[in-house]
Coordinates of C-alpha atoms and ligand atoms in Angstrom, one line a residue:
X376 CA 0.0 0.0 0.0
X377 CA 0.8 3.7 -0.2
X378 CA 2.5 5.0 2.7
X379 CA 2.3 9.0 3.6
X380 CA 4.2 10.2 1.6
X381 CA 6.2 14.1 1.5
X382 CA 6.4 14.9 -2.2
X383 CA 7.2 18.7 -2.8
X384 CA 4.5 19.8 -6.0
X385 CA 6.9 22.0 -6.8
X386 CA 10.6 20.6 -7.7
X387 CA 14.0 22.5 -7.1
X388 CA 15.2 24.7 -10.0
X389 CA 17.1 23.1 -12.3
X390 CA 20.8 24.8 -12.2
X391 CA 21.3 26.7 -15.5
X392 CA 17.6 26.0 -15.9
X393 CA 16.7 28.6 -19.5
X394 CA 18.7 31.4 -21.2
X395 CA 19.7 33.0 -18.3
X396 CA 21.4 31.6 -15.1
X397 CA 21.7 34.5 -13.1
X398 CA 19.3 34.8 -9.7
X399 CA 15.9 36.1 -10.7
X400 CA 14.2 38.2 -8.0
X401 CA 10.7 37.5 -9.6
X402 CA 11.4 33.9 -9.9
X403 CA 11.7 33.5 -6.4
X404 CA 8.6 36.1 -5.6
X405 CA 6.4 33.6 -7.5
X406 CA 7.9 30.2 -6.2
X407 CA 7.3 31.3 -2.8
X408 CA 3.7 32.3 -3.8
X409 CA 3.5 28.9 -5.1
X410 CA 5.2 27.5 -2.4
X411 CA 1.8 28.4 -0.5
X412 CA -0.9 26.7 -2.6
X413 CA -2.3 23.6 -1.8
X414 CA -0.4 20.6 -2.9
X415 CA -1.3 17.7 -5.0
X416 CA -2.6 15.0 -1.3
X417 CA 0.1 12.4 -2.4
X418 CA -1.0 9.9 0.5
X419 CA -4.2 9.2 -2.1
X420 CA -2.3 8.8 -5.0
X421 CA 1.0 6.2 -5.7
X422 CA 3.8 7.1 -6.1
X423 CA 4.0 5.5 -9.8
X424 CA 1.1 7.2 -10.4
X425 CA 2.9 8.7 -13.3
X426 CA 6.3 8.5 -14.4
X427 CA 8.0 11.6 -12.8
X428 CA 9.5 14.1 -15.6
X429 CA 12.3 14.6 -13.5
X430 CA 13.4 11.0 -12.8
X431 CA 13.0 10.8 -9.4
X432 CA 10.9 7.5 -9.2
X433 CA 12.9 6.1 -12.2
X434 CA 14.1 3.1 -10.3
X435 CA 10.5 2.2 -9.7
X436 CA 9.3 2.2 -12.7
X437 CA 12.0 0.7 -14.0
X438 CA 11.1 -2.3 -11.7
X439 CA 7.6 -2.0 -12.5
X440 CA 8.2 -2.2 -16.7
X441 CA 10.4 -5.1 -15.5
X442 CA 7.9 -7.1 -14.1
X443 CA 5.0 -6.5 -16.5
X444 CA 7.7 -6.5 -19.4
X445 CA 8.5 -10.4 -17.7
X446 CA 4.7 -11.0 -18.4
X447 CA 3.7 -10.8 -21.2
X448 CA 7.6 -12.5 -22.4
X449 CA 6.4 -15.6 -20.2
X450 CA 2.8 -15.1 -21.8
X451 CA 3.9 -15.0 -25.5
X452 CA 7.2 -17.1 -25.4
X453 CA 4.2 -19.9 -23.9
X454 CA 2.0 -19.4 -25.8
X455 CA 1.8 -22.8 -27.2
X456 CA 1.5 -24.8 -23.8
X457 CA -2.0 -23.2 -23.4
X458 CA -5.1 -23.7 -25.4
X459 CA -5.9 -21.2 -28.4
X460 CA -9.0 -20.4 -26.5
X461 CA -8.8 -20.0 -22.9
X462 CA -11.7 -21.4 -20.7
X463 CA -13.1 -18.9 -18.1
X464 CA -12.4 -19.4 -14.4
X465 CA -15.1 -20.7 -12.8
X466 CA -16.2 -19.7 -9.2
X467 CA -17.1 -16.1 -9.6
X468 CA -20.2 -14.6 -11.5
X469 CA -18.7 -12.8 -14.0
X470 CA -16.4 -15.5 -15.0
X471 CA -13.8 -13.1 -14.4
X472 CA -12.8 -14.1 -11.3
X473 CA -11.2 -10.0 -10.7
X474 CA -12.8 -7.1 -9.0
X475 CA -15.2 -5.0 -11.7
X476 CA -16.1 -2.5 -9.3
X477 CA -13.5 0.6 -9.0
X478 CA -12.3 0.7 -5.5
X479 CA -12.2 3.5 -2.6
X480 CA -8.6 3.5 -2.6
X481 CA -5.7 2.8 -4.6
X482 CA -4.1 -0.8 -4.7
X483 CA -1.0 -1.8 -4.5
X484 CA 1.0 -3.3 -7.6
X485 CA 1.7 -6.2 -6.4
X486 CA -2.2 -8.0 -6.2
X487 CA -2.7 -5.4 -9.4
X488 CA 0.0 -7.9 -11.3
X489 CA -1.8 -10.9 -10.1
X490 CA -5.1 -9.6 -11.2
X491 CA -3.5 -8.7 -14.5
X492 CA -2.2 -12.0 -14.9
X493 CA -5.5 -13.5 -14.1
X494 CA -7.2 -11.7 -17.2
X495 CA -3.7 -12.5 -19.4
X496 CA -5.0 -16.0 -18.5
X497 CA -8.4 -15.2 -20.2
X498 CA -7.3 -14.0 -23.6
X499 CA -7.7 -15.3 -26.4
X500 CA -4.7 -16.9 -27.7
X501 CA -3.5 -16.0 -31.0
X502 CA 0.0 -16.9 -30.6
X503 CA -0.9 -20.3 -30.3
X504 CA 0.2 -22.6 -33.9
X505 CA -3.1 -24.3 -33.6
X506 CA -5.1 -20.6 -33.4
X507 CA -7.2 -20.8 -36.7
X508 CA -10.3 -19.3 -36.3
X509 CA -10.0 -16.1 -37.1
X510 CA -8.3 -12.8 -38.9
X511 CA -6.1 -12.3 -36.0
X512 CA -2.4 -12.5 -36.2
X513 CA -0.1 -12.8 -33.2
X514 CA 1.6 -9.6 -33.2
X515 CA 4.9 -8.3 -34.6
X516 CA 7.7 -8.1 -31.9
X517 CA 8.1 -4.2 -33.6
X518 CA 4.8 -3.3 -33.5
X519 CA 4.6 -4.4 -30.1
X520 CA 6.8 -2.4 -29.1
X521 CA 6.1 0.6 -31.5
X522 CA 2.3 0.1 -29.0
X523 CA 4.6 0.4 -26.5
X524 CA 6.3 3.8 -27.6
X525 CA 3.4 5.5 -29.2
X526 CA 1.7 4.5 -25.7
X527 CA 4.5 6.6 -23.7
X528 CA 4.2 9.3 -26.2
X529 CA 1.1 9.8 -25.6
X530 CA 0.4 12.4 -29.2
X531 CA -2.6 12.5 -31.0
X532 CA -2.8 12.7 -34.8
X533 CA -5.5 15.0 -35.0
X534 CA -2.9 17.9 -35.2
X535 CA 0.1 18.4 -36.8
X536 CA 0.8 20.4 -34.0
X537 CA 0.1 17.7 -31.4
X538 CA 2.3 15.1 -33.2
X539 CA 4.9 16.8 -35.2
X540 CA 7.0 13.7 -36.2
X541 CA 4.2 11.6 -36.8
X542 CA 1.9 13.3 -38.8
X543 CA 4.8 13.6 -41.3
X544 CA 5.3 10.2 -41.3
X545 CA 2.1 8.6 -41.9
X546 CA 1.7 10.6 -44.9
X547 CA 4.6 9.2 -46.3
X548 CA 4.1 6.3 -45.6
X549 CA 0.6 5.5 -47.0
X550 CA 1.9 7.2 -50.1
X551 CA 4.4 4.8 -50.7
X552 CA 1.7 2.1 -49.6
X553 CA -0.8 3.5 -51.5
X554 CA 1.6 3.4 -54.6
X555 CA 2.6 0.1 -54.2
X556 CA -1.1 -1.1 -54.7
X557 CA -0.3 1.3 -58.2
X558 CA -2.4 3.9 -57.2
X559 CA -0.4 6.3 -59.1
X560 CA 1.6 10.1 -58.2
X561 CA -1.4 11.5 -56.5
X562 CA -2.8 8.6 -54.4
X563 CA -2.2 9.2 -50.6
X564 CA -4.0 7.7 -47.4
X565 CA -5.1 7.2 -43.7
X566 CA -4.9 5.1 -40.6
X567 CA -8.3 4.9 -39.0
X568 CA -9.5 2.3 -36.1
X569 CA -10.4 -0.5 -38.3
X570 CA -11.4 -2.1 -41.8
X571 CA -15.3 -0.9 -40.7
X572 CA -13.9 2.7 -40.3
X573 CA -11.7 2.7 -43.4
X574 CA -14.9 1.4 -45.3
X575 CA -17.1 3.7 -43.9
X576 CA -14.5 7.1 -45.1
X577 CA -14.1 5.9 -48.4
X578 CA -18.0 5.3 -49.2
X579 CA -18.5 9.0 -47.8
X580 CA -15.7 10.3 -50.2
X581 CA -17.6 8.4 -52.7
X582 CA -21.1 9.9 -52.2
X583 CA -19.6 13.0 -51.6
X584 CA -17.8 13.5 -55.0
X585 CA -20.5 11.4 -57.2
X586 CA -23.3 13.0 -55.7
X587 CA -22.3 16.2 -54.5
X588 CA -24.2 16.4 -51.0
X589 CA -20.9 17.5 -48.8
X590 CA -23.1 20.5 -48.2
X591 CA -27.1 19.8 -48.5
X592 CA -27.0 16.2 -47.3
X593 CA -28.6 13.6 -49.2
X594 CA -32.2 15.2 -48.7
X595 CA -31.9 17.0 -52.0
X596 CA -31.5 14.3 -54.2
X597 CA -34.3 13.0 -56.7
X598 CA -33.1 9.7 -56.9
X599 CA -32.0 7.7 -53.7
X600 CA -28.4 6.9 -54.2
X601 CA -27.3 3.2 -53.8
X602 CA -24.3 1.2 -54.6
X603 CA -23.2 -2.0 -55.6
X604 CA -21.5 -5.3 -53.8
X605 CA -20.9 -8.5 -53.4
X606 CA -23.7 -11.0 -51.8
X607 CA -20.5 -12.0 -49.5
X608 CA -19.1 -8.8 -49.0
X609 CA -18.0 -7.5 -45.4
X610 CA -21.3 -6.3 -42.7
X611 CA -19.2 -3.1 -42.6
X612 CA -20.5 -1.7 -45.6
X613 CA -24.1 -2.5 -45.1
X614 CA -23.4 0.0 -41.9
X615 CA -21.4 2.4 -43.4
X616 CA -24.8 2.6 -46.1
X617 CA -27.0 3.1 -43.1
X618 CA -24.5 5.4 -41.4
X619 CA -24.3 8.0 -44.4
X620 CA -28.1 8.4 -44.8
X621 CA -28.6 5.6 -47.9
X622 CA -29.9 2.7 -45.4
X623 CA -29.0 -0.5 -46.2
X624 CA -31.1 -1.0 -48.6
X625 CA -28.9 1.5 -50.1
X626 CA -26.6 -1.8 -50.9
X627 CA -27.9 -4.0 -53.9
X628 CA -26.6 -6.8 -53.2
X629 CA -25.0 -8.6 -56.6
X630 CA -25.0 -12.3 -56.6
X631 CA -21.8 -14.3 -56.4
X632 CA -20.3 -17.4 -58.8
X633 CA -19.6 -21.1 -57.5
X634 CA -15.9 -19.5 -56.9
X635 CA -17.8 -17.4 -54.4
X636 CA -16.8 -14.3 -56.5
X637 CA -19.6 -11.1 -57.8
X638 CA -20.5 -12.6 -61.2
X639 CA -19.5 -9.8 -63.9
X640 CA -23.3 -10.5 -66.0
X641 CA -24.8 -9.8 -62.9
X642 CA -23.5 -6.7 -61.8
X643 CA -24.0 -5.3 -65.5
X644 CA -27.6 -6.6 -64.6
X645 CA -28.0 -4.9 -61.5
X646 CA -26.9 -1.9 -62.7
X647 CA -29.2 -1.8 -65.5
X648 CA -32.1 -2.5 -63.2
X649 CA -30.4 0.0 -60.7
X650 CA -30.2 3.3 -63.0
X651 CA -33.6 4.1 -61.9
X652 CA -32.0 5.1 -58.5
X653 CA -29.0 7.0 -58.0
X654 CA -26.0 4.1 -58.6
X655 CA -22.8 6.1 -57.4
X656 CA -20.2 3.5 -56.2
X657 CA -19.8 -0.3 -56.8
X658 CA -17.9 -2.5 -54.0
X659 CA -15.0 -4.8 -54.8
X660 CA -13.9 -7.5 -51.8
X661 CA -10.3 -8.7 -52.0
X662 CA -10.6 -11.3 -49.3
X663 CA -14.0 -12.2 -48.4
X664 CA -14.2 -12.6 -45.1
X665 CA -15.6 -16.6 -44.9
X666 CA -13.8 -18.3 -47.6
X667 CA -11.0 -15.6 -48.9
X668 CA -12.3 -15.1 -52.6
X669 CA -11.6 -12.2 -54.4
X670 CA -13.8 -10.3 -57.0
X671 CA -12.6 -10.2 -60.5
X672 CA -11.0 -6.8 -60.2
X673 CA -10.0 -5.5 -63.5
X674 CA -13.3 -6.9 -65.1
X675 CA -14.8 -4.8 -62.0
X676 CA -12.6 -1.7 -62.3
X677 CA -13.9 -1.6 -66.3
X678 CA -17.2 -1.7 -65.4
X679 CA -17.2 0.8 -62.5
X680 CA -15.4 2.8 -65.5
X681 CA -17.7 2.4 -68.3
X682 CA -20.9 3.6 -66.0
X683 CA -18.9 6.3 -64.3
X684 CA -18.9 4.6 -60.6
X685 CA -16.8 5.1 -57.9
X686 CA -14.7 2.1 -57.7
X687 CA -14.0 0.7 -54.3
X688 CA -12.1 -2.3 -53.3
X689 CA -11.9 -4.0 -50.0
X690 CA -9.1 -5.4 -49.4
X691 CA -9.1 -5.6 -45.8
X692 CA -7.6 -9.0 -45.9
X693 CA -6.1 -9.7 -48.9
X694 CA -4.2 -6.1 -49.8
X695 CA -1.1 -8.0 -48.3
X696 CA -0.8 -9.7 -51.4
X697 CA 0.6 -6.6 -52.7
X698 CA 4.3 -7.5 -50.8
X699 CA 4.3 -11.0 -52.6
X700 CA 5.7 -11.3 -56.1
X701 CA 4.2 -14.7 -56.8
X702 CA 0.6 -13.7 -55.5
X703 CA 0.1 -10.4 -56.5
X704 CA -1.6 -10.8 -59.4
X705 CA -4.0 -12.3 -57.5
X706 CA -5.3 -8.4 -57.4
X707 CA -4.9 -7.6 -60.8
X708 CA -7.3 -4.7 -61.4
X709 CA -7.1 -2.9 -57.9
X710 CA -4.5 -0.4 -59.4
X711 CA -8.0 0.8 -60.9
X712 CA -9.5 1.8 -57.8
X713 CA -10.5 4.8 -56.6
X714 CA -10.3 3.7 -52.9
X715 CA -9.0 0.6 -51.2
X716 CA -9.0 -0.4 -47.5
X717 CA -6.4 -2.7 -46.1
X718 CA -5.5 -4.0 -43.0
X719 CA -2.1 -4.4 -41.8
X720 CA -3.5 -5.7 -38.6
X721 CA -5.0 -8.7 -39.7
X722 CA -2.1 -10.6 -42.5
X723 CA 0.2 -7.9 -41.6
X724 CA 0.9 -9.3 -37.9
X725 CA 0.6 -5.1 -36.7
X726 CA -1.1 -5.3 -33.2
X727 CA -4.9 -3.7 -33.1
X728 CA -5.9 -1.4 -34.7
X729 CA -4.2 -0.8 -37.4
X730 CA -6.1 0.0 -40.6
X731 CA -5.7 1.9 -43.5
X732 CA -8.0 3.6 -46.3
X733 CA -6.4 4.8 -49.4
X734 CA -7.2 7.2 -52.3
X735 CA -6.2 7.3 -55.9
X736 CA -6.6 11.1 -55.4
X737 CA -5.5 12.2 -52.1
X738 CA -6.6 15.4 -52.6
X739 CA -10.5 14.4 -52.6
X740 CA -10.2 14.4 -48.9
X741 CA -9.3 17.7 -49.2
X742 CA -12.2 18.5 -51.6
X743 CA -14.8 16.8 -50.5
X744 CA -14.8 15.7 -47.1
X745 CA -12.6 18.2 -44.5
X746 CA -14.0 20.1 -42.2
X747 CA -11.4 22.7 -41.1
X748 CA -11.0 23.1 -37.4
X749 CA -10.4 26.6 -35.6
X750 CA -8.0 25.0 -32.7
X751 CA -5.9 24.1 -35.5
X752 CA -2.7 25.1 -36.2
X753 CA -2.5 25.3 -40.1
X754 CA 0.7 26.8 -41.2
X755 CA 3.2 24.0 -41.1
X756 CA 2.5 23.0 -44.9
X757 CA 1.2 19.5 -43.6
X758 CA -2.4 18.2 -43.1
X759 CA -4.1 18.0 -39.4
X760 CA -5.5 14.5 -40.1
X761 CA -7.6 15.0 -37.9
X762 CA -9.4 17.1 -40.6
X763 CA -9.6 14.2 -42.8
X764 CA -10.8 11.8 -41.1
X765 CA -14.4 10.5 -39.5
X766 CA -12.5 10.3 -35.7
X767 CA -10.8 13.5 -34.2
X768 CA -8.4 12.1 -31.2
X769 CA -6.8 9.6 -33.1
X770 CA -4.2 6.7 -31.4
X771 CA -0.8 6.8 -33.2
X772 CA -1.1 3.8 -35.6
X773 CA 2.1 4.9 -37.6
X774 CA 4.9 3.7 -35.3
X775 CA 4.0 0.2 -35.4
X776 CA 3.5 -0.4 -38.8
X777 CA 6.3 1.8 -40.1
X778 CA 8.3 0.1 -37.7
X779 CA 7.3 -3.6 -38.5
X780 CA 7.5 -2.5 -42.2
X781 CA 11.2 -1.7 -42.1
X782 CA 12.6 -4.2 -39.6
X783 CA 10.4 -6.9 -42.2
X784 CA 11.3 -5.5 -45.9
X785 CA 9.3 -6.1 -48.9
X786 CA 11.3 -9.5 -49.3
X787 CA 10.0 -10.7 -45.1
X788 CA 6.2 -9.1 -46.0
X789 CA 6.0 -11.5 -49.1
X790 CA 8.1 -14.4 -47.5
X791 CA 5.2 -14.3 -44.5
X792 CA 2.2 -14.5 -47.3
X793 CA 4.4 -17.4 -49.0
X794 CA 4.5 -19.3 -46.3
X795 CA 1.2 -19.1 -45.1
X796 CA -0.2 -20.5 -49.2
X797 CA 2.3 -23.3 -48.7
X798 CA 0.1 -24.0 -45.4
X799 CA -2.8 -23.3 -46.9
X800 CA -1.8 -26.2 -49.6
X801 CA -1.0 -29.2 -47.3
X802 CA -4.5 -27.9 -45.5
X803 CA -6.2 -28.5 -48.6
X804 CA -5.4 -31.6 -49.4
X805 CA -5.8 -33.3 -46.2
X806 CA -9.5 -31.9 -46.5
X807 CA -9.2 -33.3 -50.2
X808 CA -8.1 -36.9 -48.9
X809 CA -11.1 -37.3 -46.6
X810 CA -14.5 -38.0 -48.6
X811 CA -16.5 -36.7 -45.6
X812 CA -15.1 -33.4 -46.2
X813 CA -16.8 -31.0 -48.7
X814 CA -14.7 -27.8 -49.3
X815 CA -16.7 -24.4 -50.2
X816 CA -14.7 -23.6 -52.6
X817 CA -10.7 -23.3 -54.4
X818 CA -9.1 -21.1 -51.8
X819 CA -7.8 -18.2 -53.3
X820 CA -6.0 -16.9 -49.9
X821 CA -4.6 -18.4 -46.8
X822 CA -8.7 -19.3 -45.6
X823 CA -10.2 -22.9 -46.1
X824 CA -13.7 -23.0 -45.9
X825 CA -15.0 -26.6 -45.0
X826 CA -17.3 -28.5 -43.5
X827 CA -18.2 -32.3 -42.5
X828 CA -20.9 -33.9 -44.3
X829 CA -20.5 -37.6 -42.9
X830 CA -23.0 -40.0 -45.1
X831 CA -23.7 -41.8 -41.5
X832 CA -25.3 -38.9 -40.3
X833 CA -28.7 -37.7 -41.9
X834 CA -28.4 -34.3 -43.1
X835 CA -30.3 -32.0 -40.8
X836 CA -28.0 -32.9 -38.1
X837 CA -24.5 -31.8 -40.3
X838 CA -24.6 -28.7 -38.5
X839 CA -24.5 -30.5 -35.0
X840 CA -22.0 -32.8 -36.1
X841 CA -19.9 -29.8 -36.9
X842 CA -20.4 -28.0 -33.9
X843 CA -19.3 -31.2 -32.0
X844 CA -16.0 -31.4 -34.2
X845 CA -15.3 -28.1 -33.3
X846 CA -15.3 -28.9 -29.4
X847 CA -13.5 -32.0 -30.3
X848 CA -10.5 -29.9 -32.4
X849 CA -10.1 -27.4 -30.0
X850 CA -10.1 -30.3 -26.7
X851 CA -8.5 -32.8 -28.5
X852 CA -6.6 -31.3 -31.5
X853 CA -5.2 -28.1 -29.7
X854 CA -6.8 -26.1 -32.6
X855 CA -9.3 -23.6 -32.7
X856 CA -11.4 -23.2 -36.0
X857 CA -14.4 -21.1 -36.5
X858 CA -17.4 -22.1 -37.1
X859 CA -19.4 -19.0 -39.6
X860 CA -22.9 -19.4 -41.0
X861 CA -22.2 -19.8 -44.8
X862 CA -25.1 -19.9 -47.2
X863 CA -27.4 -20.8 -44.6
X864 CA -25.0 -23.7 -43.2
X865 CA -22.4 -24.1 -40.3
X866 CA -19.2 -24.3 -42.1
X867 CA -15.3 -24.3 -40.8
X868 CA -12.9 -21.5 -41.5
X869 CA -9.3 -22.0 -41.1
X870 CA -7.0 -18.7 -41.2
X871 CA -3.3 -20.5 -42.0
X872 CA -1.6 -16.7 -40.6
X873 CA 0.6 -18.0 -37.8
X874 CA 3.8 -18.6 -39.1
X875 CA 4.8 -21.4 -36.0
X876 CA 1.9 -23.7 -37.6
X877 CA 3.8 -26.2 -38.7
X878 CA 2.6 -29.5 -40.8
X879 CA 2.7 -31.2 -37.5
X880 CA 0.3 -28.9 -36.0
X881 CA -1.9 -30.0 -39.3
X882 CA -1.4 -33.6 -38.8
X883 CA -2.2 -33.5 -35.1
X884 CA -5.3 -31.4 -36.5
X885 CA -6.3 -34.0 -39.2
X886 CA -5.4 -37.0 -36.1
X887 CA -8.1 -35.7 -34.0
X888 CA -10.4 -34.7 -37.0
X889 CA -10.0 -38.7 -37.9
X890 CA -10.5 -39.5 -34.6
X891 CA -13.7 -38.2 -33.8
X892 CA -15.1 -38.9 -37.4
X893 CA -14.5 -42.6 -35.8
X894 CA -16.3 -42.5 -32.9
X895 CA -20.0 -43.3 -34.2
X896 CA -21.7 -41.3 -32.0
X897 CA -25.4 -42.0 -32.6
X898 CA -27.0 -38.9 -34.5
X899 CA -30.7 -40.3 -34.8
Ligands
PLP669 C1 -11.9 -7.5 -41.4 C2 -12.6 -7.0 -42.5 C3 -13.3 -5.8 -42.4 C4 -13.6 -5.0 -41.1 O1 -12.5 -4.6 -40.5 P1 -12.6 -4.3 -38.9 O2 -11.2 -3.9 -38.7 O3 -13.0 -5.5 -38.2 O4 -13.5 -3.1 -38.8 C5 -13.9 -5.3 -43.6 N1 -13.9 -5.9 -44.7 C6 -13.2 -7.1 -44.8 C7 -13.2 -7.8 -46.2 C8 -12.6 -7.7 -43.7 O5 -11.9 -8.8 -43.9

């Protein structure tokens, strides 16, 4: 506990503290005036409240970074020896088994670290090798520790002024991102708090330049405005549709092939039967986000052309493909985009969030979306992003990824996405060598989408059987797979992102899979 503490509020001059050195008779007027007012009651607060700016509880913290630091190394570096999914401690109500309630005075660190290991113990487990289920990479060591920096930092990218280094720097560097998808000289983009975010910005730049309602809203408009995607694409831009005022019925849904991709005659179709009302943008998914399939883009791209459409991809998951030389053309066509979203924190390995929209012209945001802000210091030549983007206060996102992006390369991005297709490969054809095993379609990305449909079970009860498996994977397999609704049905997604799944994981996997098909459990 805290003890009573004497902390002086106000510290000793530094010597040679400023320009000028010599004694200053209004400095000490106004210290002793100081000297006077109440100070901070240090007996309610720790001492480590804060980390004091003129090191004097250095040696503490140091201790205390120490300890937590030792954490989360034990945590990660053990990852494997627990399950991918944690089971919640039983006893307490909450399943939490920690105090919820805030209490009257301050604890002490030590039962604070015990606590905090308690919920460490509750996490969700991505590190694990047999962690499948979903998008959700274990993080880079860099961006880990860019958190960690950004985090002490403590800047905000809603102002140049309030994060001078970097709100240069993520300018940059989604420029040179942006250009790498082949967005060409004027393309620039943003970090925002997720794929749902980035999707939502770049469908309001959209309306706003194709239907010209930055001012009067959509209220003017004859027509109500609506826009095109995929049967499969992501919820995200349902609600970005009933965010911006076109409701989701605002989102004509276009049917998909047996690859799971939009069919091409069917988007020309729904256009045709869409002209009626206002079409202004048509939706692209790179990476859908049950079974990995990607739209034909550069059929898409011409289309979106030809009718005058704001082309947007969404390539939340599958922009990565961008860093690999042998997949790449995999996205063939988004260089035609107007906007794309991509997520370094999902095949990226960037820790949470970490998501980026991006614009073919950089200068729309400018245009047709910033509101300038009074509080604003605007003379520096750079942009407050925070004047570009939906959130103001805005987490610094930059560090981590610019800092996983150089200690990686190009060559360690694509290496990552190599490895997990080779994964992806042996995954697919154990599914292959098991008739009882129906795949949803070709995987196109690092996903397998699957499911059981054993002829000694009747067919209402596939979905039970699966559900079973599942349990049985995760108890017996040390894997966790998802289990999505997919066209009605209960089907398995495997996400092959950790780079520590080895084969072995997949054969221990494919064991316990065998296993339980085996067992003849009675499904009547
Ligand atoms: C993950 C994903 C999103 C949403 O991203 P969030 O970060 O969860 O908001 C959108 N679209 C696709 C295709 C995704 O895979």
């Amino acid at each position: 506990m805290v003890g009573p503490q004497k902390h002086p509020l106000i510290l000793p001059r530094p010597p040679n503290f400023g320009a000028d050195a010599r004694p200053d008779p209004f400095h000490a007027k106004i210290e002793n005036a100081f000297a006077r007012s109440e100070p901070l009651d240090r007996t309610a607060l720790p001492r480590d409240a804060f980390i004091d700016p003129t090191g004097q509880n250095r040696a503490a913290i140091e201790a205390l970074m120490a300890q937590v630091s030792g954490q989360i190394l034990d945590h990660l570096s053990q990852a494997a020896t627990r399950s991918p999914l944690p089971p919640l401690a039983a006893g307490d109500k909450t399943g939490l088994d920690l105090p919820t309630t805030i209490p009257p005075l301050p604890t002490a660190i030590a039962p604070l670290l015990n606590h905090l290991q308690t919920l460490m113990g509750q996490a969700m487990n991505p590190a694990h090798p047999g962690y499948m289920g979903h998008m959700d990479p274990l993080p880079s060591t860099l961006s880990l520790l860019g958190d960690w920096v950004a985090a002490a930092l403590n800047n905000n990218m809603l102002s140049v002024e309030m994060s001078p280094g970097f709100s240069r720097l993520e300018p940059l560097l989604m420029q040179d991102i942006a250009r790498l998808f082949g967005l060409g000289p004027q393309a620039g983009g943003l970090l925002v708090s997720g794929g749902s975010l980035a999707n939502l910005q770049a469908i309001a730049v959209a309306r706003n330049v194709k239907l010209k309602v930055q001012q009067q809203g959509l209220a003017g408009l004859t027509r109500p405005p609506v826009l095109l995607a995929s049967e499969l694409a992501h919820t995200s831009i349902r609600k970005a549709a009933m965010v911006l005022g076109l409701g989701t019925d605002g989102v004509i849904a276009v049917p998909t092939d047996g690859a799971n991709r939009m069919d091409v005659a069917a988007v020309e179709a729904a256009i045709a039967a869409a002209l009626a009302a206002g079409p202004f943008a048509l939706v692209a998914t790179a990476g859908t986000t049950v079974t990995g399939s990607i739209d034909p883009l550069a059929a898409l791209g011409a289309i979106a052309r030809r009718h005058g459409l704001w082309f947007h991809v969404d390539a939340a998951y599958g922009g990565v493909l961008v860093f690999s030389p042998r997949y790449r053309d995999r996205l063939q066509g988004i260089d035609q985009a107007d906007s794309v979203t991509f997520n370094p924190q999902k095949w990226l390995y960037v820790t949470k969030t970490c998501a980026s929209v991006l614009f073919r012209q950089f200068d729309h945001l400018h245009q047709h979306f910033q509101i300038a802000a009074p509080y604003m210091n605007t003379d520096t030549g750079w942009p407050n992003l925070g004047e570009l983007t939906v959130q103001g206060t805005r987490h610094v996102d930059v560090v981590k990824l610019w800092l996983t992006l150089q200690h990686f390369g190009k060559a360690g991005c694509g290496a990552l996405v190599e490895a997990s297709y080779a994964l992806t490969e042996t995954f697919v054809q154990a599914v292959r060598d098991r008739p009882y095993l129906t795949l949803a379609n070709e995987p196109e990305m690092n996903l397998v989408c699957f499911r059981g449909c054993p002829d000694w079970v009747p067919r209402d009860r596939w979905d039970d059987w699966n559900q079973a498996l599942q349990a049985h994977l995760l108890h017996q397999g040390h894997c966790f797979l998802s289990l999505p609704q997919y066209r009605g049905q209960r089907w398995f997604k495997a996400v092959l992102l950790n780079p520590f799944t080895e084969p072995s994981t997949l054969a221990d996997l494919f064991a316990a899979l065998d296993r339980f098909a085996a067992l003849g459990l009675d499904w009547d």
